[in-house]
Amino acid sequence: MPLEITTTPTTTPRSDAEVAEILTAPGFGTYFTDHMYVVEWTPERGWHDARVEAYGPLSLDPATAVLHYAQEIFEGMKAYRHEDGSVWTFRAEENARRMATSSGRLALPVLPEEDFLAAVDALVAADERWVPPYGGSSGEASLYLRPFMFASEAFLGVRPSQHVTFMVIASPAGAYFKGGIKPLSLWLTEEYTRAGRGGMGAAKTGGNYASSLVAQQEASAHGCDQVVFLDGAEGKYVEELGGMNLYFLYADGRIVTPALGTILEGITRSAIIELAGKMGHPVEERPFGIDEWREGVASGEITEVFACGTAAVVTPVGTLHWDGGSVEGATEPGELTMAIREQLVGIQFGRVDDTFGWMRRVI
Ligand code: PLP
Ligand code: COI
């Protein structure tokens, strides 16, 4: 039986004028909508008290387990407004499934897929006026949705929490990277890794992002936009960026992306495997050596590199820097990168036929 959701509208919504002003330049992750979804779990009661209520601060006991042991997972997805005013999510079932997998790794309870979808739908419905207009704010603004689950029991013993909270919050989003679509410069960290065998690399959990921050600081200190992580075992294979998967396009039309295992199974990544295949570019998923990258770009065999993710969409990659060297990448977005991007964004905004059945209408 799906959970029943109680909705209590906020008594202090932002004015229409304020919302409209925010939607002209939403940025990323800065503004939050009027409501939030909350549901709680205990071993005795299972998931209970599902509700949509006014967005606002949480009051947590200082001993709340997540604050100490980081038993936490999250998702990232978007709702898109189409030209006819309708609102759609993209592959939301995949987010529900990935969250269930992350639950497994972090010893958290699984929220059933139907309740995950109903939670997202209920929040989007409550905050529909926060979904940016079609074509607004450089043409790609959407409502970013952040489902998350955390250990909310006040207890300092190290064991799975006996009280868990799942929430969804929403934030209107423009481009993740400022300054339009231009190639990112990347810093290869040879000191830090984000995942190891048996670790949490494939789970979407806060600890992976916490561990990426110092490497990202290192990247910024070297004037780079983002950091590239290598595998933790040998330091030879390319994994991913702190919040994006990577793709390599060859002059002969082949496309390679690092194999799954210790990386996040990106929903954009898997969509691109299907899209590129349909466009006549089969994608090889395999271990991809850092030397292949350096040598392939230097020799001209690799013609385009891009990063992808919900927040980043499809973003071209330029020069790769490391301690003691660099390999000069593209200075302009590549043709195939932009063609794949256009297909993906076209489906999300309803301009391209959704032959894969990826979009779900919410409103
Ligand atoms: N890799 C990491 C570490 C991420 O945080 C993300 C973003 O969610 C991705 C890859 C891309 O995943 P998706 O396409 O599902 O957003
Ligand atoms: C997303 O793309 O949804 C993420 O969670 C990654 C982060 C860079 C915001």
CSV table of N, CA, C and O in Angstrom, one decimal, residues 162-228:
chain,number,residue,atom,x,y,z
A,162,GLN,N,18.1,3.5,14.2
A,162,GLN,CA,16.8,2.9,14.4
A,162,GLN,C,15.7,4.0,14.2
A,162,GLN,O,14.5,3.7,14.4
A,163,HIS,N,16.1,5.1,13.7
A,163,HIS,CA,15.2,6.2,13.3
A,163,HIS,C,15.8,6.8,12.1
A,163,HIS,O,17.0,7.2,12.1
A,164,VAL,N,15.0,6.8,11.0
A,164,VAL,CA,15.6,7.3,9.7
A,164,VAL,C,14.6,8.3,9.2
A,164,VAL,O,13.3,8.1,9.3
A,165,THR,N,15.1,9.4,8.5
A,165,THR,CA,14.2,10.4,7.9
A,165,THR,C,14.5,10.5,6.4
A,165,THR,O,15.7,10.5,6.1
A,166,PHE,N,13.5,10.5,5.6
A,166,PHE,CA,13.7,10.7,4.2
A,166,PHE,C,13.0,12.0,3.9
A,166,PHE,O,11.9,12.3,4.3
A,167,MET,N,13.6,12.8,3.1
A,167,MET,CA,13.1,14.1,2.7
A,167,MET,C,13.3,14.4,1.2
A,167,MET,O,14.2,13.8,0.6
A,168,VAL,N,12.5,15.3,0.7
A,168,VAL,CA,12.8,15.8,-0.7
A,168,VAL,C,12.7,17.4,-0.5
A,168,VAL,O,11.7,17.9,0.0
A,169,ILE,N,13.7,18.0,-1.0
A,169,ILE,CA,13.6,19.5,-1.1
A,169,ILE,C,13.9,19.8,-2.6
A,169,ILE,O,14.3,19.0,-3.4
A,170,ALA,N,13.5,21.1,-3.0
A,170,ALA,CA,13.6,21.4,-4.4
A,170,ALA,C,14.2,22.8,-4.5
A,170,ALA,O,14.0,23.7,-3.6
A,171,SER,N,14.9,23.0,-5.6
A,171,SER,CA,15.7,24.3,-5.8
A,171,SER,C,15.7,24.6,-7.3
A,171,SER,O,16.2,23.8,-8.1
A,172,PRO,N,15.2,25.8,-7.7
A,172,PRO,CA,15.3,26.1,-9.1
A,172,PRO,C,16.7,26.2,-9.6
A,172,PRO,O,17.6,26.7,-8.8
A,173,ALA,N,17.0,25.6,-10.8
A,173,ALA,CA,18.4,25.5,-11.2
A,173,ALA,C,18.6,26.1,-12.6
A,173,ALA,O,17.9,25.7,-13.5
A,174,GLY,N,19.6,26.9,-12.7
A,174,GLY,CA,20.1,27.3,-14.1
A,174,GLY,C,21.3,26.4,-14.4
A,174,GLY,O,21.4,25.3,-13.9
A,175,ALA,N,22.3,27.0,-15.1
A,175,ALA,CA,23.5,26.2,-15.4
A,175,ALA,C,24.3,26.0,-14.2
A,175,ALA,O,24.5,26.8,-13.3
A,176,TYR,N,24.9,24.8,-14.0
A,176,TYR,CA,25.7,24.4,-12.9
A,176,TYR,C,27.0,25.2,-13.0
A,176,TYR,O,27.6,25.7,-12.0
A,177,PHE,N,27.6,25.3,-14.2
A,177,PHE,CA,28.8,26.1,-14.4
A,177,PHE,C,28.4,27.4,-15.0
A,177,PHE,O,27.7,27.5,-16.0
A,178,LYS,N,29.0,28.4,-14.4
A,178,LYS,CA,28.8,29.8,-14.9
A,178,LYS,C,29.5,30.1,-16.2
A,178,LYS,O,30.5,29.4,-16.5
A,179,GLY,N,28.9,31.0,-17.0
A,179,GLY,CA,29.7,31.4,-18.2
A,179,GLY,C,29.4,30.6,-19.4
A,179,GLY,O,30.2,30.6,-20.3
A,180,GLY,N,28.3,29.9,-19.4
A,180,GLY,CA,27.9,29.2,-20.7
A,180,GLY,C,28.6,27.9,-20.9
A,180,GLY,O,29.4,27.5,-20.0
A,181,ILE,N,28.4,27.3,-22.0
A,181,ILE,CA,28.9,26.0,-22.3
A,181,ILE,C,30.3,26.1,-22.8
A,181,ILE,O,30.5,26.4,-24.0
A,182,LYS,N,31.3,26.0,-22.0
A,182,LYS,CA,32.7,26.1,-22.5
A,182,LYS,C,33.5,25.0,-21.8
A,182,LYS,O,33.2,24.5,-20.7
A,183,PRO,N,34.6,24.5,-22.5
A,183,PRO,CA,35.3,23.4,-21.9
A,183,PRO,C,35.9,23.6,-20.5
A,183,PRO,O,36.4,24.7,-20.2
A,184,LEU,N,35.7,22.6,-19.7
A,184,LEU,CA,36.2,22.6,-18.3
A,184,LEU,C,37.7,22.3,-18.3
A,184,LEU,O,38.1,21.4,-19.1
A,185,SER,N,38.4,22.9,-17.4
A,185,SER,CA,39.8,22.5,-17.2
A,185,SER,C,39.8,21.5,-16.0
A,185,SER,O,39.1,21.8,-15.0
A,186,LEU,N,40.5,20.4,-16.2
A,186,LEU,CA,40.5,19.4,-15.1
A,186,LEU,C,41.9,19.2,-14.5
A,186,LEU,O,42.9,19.4,-15.2
A,187,TRP,N,41.8,18.9,-13.2
A,187,TRP,CA,43.1,18.6,-12.5
A,187,TRP,C,43.0,17.2,-12.1
A,187,TRP,O,42.0,16.7,-11.5
A,188,LEU,N,44.1,16.5,-12.4
A,188,LEU,CA,44.2,15.0,-12.1
A,188,LEU,C,44.8,14.9,-10.7
A,188,LEU,O,46.0,15.3,-10.6
A,189,THR,N,44.1,14.4,-9.8
A,189,THR,CA,44.7,14.2,-8.4
A,189,THR,C,45.4,12.9,-8.4
A,189,THR,O,44.8,11.8,-8.7
A,190,GLU,N,46.7,12.9,-8.0
A,190,GLU,CA,47.4,11.6,-7.9
A,190,GLU,C,47.5,11.3,-6.4
A,190,GLU,O,48.1,10.2,-6.1
A,191,GLU,N,47.1,12.1,-5.6
A,191,GLU,CA,47.2,11.9,-4.1
A,191,GLU,C,45.9,11.3,-3.5
A,191,GLU,O,46.0,10.4,-2.7
A,192,TYR,N,44.8,11.9,-3.9
A,192,TYR,CA,43.5,11.5,-3.3
A,192,TYR,C,42.7,10.5,-4.2
A,192,TYR,O,42.7,10.7,-5.4
A,193,THR,N,42.0,9.6,-3.6
A,193,THR,CA,41.1,8.8,-4.4
A,193,THR,C,39.7,8.9,-3.7
A,193,THR,O,39.6,9.3,-2.5
A,194,ARG,N,38.6,8.6,-4.4
A,194,ARG,CA,37.3,8.7,-3.8
A,194,ARG,C,36.7,7.4,-3.5
A,194,ARG,O,35.7,7.3,-2.8
A,195,ALA,N,37.3,6.3,-4.0
A,195,ALA,CA,36.7,5.0,-3.7
A,195,ALA,C,37.7,3.9,-3.8
A,195,ALA,O,38.7,4.0,-4.5
A,196,GLY,N,37.4,2.8,-3.1
A,196,GLY,CA,38.2,1.6,-3.1
A,196,GLY,C,37.4,0.4,-3.3
A,196,GLY,O,36.1,0.4,-3.2
A,197,ARG,N,38.0,-0.8,-3.5
A,197,ARG,CA,37.3,-2.0,-3.6
A,197,ARG,C,36.5,-2.3,-2.3
A,197,ARG,O,37.1,-2.2,-1.2
A,198,GLY,N,35.2,-2.5,-2.5
A,198,GLY,CA,34.4,-2.8,-1.3
A,198,GLY,C,33.9,-1.5,-0.6
A,198,GLY,O,33.3,-1.5,0.5
A,199,GLY,N,34.4,-0.4,-1.1
A,199,GLY,CA,34.0,0.9,-0.5
A,199,GLY,C,32.7,1.4,-0.9
A,199,GLY,O,31.8,0.7,-1.3
A,200,MET,N,32.5,2.8,-0.9
A,200,MET,CA,31.2,3.3,-1.1
A,200,MET,C,31.1,4.1,-2.5
A,200,MET,O,30.1,4.8,-2.7
A,201,GLY,N,32.1,3.9,-3.3
A,201,GLY,CA,32.1,4.7,-4.6
A,201,GLY,C,30.9,4.6,-5.4
A,201,GLY,O,30.5,5.6,-6.1
A,202,ALA,N,30.2,3.5,-5.4
A,202,ALA,CA,29.0,3.3,-6.3
A,202,ALA,C,27.7,3.9,-5.6
A,202,ALA,O,26.7,3.9,-6.2
A,203,ALA,N,27.9,4.2,-4.3
A,203,ALA,CA,26.7,4.7,-3.6
A,203,ALA,C,26.7,6.3,-3.6
A,203,ALA,O,27.7,6.9,-3.7
A,204,LYS,N,25.5,6.8,-3.6
A,204,LYS,CA,25.4,8.3,-3.6
A,204,LYS,C,25.3,8.7,-2.2
A,204,LYS,O,24.2,8.9,-1.6
A,205,THR,N,26.4,8.9,-1.5
A,205,THR,CA,26.4,9.2,-0.1
A,205,THR,C,27.4,10.3,0.2
A,205,THR,O,28.4,10.5,-0.5
A,206,GLY,N,27.0,11.1,1.2
A,206,GLY,CA,27.7,12.4,1.4
A,206,GLY,C,29.2,12.2,1.6
A,206,GLY,O,30.0,13.1,1.2
A,207,GLY,N,29.6,11.1,2.3
A,207,GLY,CA,31.0,10.9,2.5
A,207,GLY,C,31.9,11.0,1.3
A,207,GLY,O,33.0,11.4,1.4
A,208,ASN,N,31.4,10.5,0.2
A,208,ASN,CA,32.1,10.5,-1.1
A,208,ASN,C,32.4,12.0,-1.5
A,208,ASN,O,33.4,12.3,-2.1
A,209,TYR,N,31.4,12.8,-1.2
A,209,TYR,CA,31.6,14.2,-1.6
A,209,TYR,C,32.5,15.0,-0.6
A,209,TYR,O,33.3,15.8,-1.0
A,210,ALA,N,32.3,14.6,0.7
A,210,ALA,CA,33.2,15.2,1.7
A,210,ALA,C,34.7,14.9,1.4
A,210,ALA,O,35.5,15.7,1.4
A,211,SER,N,34.9,13.6,0.9
A,211,SER,CA,36.3,13.2,0.7
A,211,SER,C,36.8,13.8,-0.6
A,211,SER,O,38.0,13.9,-0.8
A,212,SER,N,35.9,14.3,-1.5
A,212,SER,CA,36.4,14.9,-2.7
A,212,SER,C,36.8,16.4,-2.5
A,212,SER,O,37.4,17.0,-3.4
A,213,LEU,N,36.4,17.0,-1.4
A,213,LEU,CA,36.5,18.5,-1.3
A,213,LEU,C,38.0,18.9,-1.3
A,213,LEU,O,38.3,19.9,-1.9
A,214,VAL,N,38.8,18.2,-0.6
A,214,VAL,CA,40.2,18.6,-0.5
A,214,VAL,C,40.9,18.5,-1.9
A,214,VAL,O,41.7,19.3,-2.3
A,215,ALA,N,40.5,17.5,-2.6
A,215,ALA,CA,41.0,17.3,-4.0
A,215,ALA,C,40.5,18.4,-4.9
A,215,ALA,O,41.2,18.9,-5.8
A,216,GLN,N,39.2,18.8,-4.7
A,216,GLN,CA,38.7,19.9,-5.5
A,216,GLN,C,39.4,21.2,-5.1
A,216,GLN,O,39.7,22.1,-6.0
A,217,GLN,N,39.8,21.4,-3.8
A,217,GLN,CA,40.5,22.6,-3.4
A,217,GLN,C,41.9,22.6,-4.2
A,217,GLN,O,42.4,23.6,-4.6
A,218,GLU,N,42.5,21.4,-4.3
A,218,GLU,CA,43.8,21.3,-5.0
A,218,GLU,C,43.6,21.7,-6.4
A,218,GLU,O,44.4,22.4,-7.0
A,219,ALA,N,42.5,21.2,-7.0
A,219,ALA,CA,42.2,21.6,-8.4
A,219,ALA,C,42.1,23.1,-8.6
A,219,ALA,O,42.7,23.7,-9.4
A,220,SER,N,41.3,23.7,-7.7
A,220,SER,CA,41.1,25.2,-7.7
A,220,SER,C,42.4,25.9,-7.5
A,220,SER,O,42.7,26.9,-8.2
A,221,ALA,N,43.2,25.4,-6.6
A,221,ALA,CA,44.5,26.0,-6.4
A,221,ALA,C,45.4,26.0,-7.6
A,221,ALA,O,46.3,26.8,-7.8
A,222,HIS,N,45.2,25.0,-8.5
A,222,HIS,CA,45.9,24.9,-9.8
A,222,HIS,C,45.2,25.6,-10.9
A,222,HIS,O,45.5,25.4,-12.1
A,223,GLY,N,44.1,26.3,-10.6
A,223,GLY,CA,43.4,27.1,-11.6
A,223,GLY,C,42.4,26.2,-12.4
A,223,GLY,O,42.0,26.6,-13.5
A,224,CYS,N,42.1,25.0,-11.9
A,224,CYS,CA,41.2,24.1,-12.7
A,224,CYS,C,39.8,24.1,-12.1
A,224,CYS,O,39.6,24.4,-11.0
A,225,ASP,N,38.9,23.8,-13.0
A,225,ASP,CA,37.5,23.8,-12.6
A,225,ASP,C,37.0,22.6,-11.8
A,225,ASP,O,36.2,22.7,-10.9
A,226,GLN,N,37.6,21.4,-12.2
A,226,GLN,CA,37.1,20.2,-11.5
A,226,GLN,C,38.2,19.2,-11.4
A,226,GLN,O,39.3,19.3,-12.0
A,227,VAL,N,38.1,18.2,-10.5
A,227,VAL,CA,39.1,17.3,-10.2
A,227,VAL,C,38.7,15.9,-10.8
A,227,VAL,O,37.6,15.5,-10.8
A,228,VAL,N,39.7,15.2,-11.4
A,228,VAL,CA,39.6,13.8,-11.9
A,228,VAL,C,40.2,12.8,-10.9
A,228,VAL,O,41.3,13.0,-10.4
